[in-house]
mmCIF file of C-alpha atoms and ligand atoms in Angstrom:
data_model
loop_
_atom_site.group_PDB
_atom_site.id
_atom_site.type_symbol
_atom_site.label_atom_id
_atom_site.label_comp_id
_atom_site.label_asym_id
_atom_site.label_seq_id
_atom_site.Cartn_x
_atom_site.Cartn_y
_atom_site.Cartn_z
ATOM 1 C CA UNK A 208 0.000 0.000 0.000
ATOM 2 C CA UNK A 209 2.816 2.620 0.788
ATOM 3 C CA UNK A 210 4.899 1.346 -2.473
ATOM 4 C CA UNK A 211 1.456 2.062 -4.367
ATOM 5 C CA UNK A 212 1.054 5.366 -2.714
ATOM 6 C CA UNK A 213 4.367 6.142 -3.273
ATOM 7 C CA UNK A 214 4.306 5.687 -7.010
ATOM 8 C CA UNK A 215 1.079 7.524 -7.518
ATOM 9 C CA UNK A 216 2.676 10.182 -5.510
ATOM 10 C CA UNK A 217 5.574 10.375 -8.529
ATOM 11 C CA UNK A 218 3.352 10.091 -11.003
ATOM 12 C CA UNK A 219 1.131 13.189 -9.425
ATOM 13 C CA UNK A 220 4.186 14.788 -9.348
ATOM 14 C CA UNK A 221 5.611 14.032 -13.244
ATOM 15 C CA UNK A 222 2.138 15.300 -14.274
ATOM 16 C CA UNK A 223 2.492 18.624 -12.577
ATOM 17 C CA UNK A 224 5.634 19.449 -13.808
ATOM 18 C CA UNK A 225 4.892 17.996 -16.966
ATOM 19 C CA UNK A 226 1.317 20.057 -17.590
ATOM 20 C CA UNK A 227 2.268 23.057 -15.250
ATOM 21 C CA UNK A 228 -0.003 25.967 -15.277
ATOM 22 C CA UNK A 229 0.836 29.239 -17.088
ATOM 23 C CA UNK A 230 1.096 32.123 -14.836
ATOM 24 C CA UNK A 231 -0.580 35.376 -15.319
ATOM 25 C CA UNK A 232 1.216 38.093 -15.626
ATOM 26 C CA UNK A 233 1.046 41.722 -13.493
ATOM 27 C CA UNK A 234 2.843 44.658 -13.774
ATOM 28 C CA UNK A 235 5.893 45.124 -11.505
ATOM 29 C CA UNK A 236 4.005 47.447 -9.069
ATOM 30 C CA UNK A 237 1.038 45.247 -8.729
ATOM 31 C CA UNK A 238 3.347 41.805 -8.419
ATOM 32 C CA UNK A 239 5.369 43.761 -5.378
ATOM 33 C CA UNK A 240 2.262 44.116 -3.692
ATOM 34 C CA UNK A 241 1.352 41.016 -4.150
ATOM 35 C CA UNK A 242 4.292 39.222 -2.974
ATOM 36 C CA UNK A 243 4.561 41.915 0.266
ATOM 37 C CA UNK A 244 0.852 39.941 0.838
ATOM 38 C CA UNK A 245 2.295 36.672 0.456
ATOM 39 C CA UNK A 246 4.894 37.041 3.084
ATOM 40 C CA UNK A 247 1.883 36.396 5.547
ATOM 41 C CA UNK A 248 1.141 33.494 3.905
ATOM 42 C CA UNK A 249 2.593 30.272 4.272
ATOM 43 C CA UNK A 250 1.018 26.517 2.965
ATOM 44 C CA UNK A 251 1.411 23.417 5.448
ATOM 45 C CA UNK A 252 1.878 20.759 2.988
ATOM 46 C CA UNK A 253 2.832 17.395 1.290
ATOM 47 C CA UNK A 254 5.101 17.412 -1.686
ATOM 48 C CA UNK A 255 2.840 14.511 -3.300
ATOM 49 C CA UNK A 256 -0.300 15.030 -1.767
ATOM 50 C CA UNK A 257 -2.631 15.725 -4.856
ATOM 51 C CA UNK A 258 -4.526 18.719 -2.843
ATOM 52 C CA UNK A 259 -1.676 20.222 -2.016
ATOM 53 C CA UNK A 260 -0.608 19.891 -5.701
ATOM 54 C CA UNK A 261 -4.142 21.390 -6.687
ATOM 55 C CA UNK A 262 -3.071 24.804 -4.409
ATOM 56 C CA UNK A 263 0.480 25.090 -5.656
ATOM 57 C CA UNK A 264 -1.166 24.914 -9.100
ATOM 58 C CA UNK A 265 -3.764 27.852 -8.093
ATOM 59 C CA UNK A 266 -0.683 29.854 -6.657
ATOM 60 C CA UNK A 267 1.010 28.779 -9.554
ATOM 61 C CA UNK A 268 -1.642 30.071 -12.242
ATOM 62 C CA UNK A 269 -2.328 33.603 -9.901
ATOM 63 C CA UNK A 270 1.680 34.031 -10.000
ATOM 64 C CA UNK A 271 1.781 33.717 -5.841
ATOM 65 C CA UNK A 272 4.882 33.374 -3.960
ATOM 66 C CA UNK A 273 3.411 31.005 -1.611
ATOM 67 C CA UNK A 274 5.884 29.577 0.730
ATOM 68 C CA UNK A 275 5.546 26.115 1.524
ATOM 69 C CA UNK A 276 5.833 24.179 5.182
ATOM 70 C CA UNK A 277 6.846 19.892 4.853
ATOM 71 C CA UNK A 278 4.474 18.877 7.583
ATOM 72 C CA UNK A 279 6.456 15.274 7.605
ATOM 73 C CA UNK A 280 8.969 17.524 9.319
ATOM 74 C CA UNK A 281 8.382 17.279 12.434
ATOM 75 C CA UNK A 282 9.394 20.933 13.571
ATOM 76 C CA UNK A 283 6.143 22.012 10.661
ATOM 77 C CA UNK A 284 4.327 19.044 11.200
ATOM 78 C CA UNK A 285 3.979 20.093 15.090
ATOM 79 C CA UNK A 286 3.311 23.655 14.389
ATOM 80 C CA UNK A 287 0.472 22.568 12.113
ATOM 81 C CA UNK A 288 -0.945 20.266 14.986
ATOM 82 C CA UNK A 289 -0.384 23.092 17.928
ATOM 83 C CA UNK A 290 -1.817 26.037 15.591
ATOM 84 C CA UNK A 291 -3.977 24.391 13.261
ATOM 85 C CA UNK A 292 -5.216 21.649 15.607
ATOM 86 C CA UNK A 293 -4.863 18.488 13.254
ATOM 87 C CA UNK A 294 -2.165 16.803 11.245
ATOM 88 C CA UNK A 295 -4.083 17.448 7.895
ATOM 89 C CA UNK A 296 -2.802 18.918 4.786
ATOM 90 C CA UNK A 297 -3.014 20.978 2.632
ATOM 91 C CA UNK A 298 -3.196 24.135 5.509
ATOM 92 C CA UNK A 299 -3.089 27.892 4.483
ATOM 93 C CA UNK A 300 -1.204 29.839 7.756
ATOM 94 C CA UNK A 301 -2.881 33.375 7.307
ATOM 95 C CA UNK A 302 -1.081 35.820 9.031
ATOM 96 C CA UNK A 303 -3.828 39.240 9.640
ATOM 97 C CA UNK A 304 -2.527 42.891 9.765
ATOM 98 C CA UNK A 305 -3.571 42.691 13.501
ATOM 99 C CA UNK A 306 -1.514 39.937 14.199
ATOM 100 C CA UNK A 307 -3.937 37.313 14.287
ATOM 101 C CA UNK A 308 -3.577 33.821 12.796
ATOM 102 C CA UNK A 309 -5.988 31.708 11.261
ATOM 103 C CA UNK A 310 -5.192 28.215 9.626
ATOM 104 C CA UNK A 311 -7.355 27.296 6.766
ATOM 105 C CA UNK A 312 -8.274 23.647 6.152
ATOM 106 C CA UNK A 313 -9.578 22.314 2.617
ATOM 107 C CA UNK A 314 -7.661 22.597 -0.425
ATOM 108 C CA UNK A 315 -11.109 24.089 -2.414
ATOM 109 C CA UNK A 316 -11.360 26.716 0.450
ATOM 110 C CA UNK A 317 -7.745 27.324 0.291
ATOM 111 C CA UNK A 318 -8.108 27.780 -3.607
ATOM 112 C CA UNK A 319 -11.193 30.156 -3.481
ATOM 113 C CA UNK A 320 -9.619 32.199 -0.910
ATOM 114 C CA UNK A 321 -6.617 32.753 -2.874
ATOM 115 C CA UNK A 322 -8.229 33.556 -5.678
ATOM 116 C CA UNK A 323 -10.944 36.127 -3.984
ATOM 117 C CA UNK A 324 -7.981 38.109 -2.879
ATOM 118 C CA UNK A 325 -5.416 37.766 -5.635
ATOM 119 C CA UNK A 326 -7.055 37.400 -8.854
HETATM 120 N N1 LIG B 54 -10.678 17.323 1.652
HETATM 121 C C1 LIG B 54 -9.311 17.614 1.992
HETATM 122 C C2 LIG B 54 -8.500 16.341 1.885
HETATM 123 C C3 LIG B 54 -7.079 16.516 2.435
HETATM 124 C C4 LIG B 54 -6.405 15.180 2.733
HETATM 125 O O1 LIG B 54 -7.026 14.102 2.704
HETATM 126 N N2 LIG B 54 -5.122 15.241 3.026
HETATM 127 C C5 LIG B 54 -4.379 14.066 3.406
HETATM 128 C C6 LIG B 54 -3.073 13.991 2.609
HETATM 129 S S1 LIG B 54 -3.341 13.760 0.884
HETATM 130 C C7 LIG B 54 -3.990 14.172 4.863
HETATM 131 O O2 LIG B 54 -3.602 15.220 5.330
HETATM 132 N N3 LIG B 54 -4.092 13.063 5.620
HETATM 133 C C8 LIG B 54 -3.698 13.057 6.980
HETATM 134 C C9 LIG B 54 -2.363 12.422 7.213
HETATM 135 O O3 LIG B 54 -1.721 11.996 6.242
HETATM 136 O O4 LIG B 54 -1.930 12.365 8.379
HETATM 137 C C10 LIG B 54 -8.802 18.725 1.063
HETATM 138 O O5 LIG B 54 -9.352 18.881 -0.048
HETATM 139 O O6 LIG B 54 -7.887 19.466 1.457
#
């Protein structure tokens, strides 16, 4: 079961790179904003989980700098659990201007957030 998951996991992988998403494009003004924003933003993830692939693909196609967390490390993975409550991923770390967190479950909620404030 792990070799199967494993493999799928490549595969998942091969296809992303293979068929990656075109970025759009912003002028240089707009895209400095945008990646000041991002700096608040970080995604808890798996490198071959396929809905963490679907949100790097979203980030990918809105052109966002979205730092990425390994939660099989364990120093991410426990941050996750302690912030977030749960070991799931994918998990959007949002970062308010006041300094309040909030951790966003659900890769479709994570996408349509994104996308409401970026696109
Ligand atoms: N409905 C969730 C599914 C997320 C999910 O099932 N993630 C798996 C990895 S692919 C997970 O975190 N499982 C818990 C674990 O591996 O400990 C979403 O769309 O984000």
């Amino acid at each position: 079961m792990k070799v199967i998951r494993w493999v799928l996991g490549r595969v998942i992988l091969l296809l992303n790179c293979v068929f990656s998403p075109k970025s759009l494009t912003r002028n240089d003004e707009e895209q400095k904003k945008i990646d000041e924003a991002m700096r608040q933003l970080q995604l808890y993830q798996f490198d071959a989980c396929p809905f963490c692939v679907k949100v790097r693909r979203a980030a990918k196609r809105l052109n966002l700098p979205l730092k990425t967390r390994d939660a099989k490390q364990s120093q991410w993975e426990q941050e996750l659990i302690n912030g977030g409550g749960k070991r799931k991923v994918p998990c959007l770390r949002i970062e308010n201007k006041n300094g309040d967190i909030e951790w966003m479950y659900e890769s479709d909620d994570i996408i349509r957030y994104l996308e409401q404030r970026f696109s």
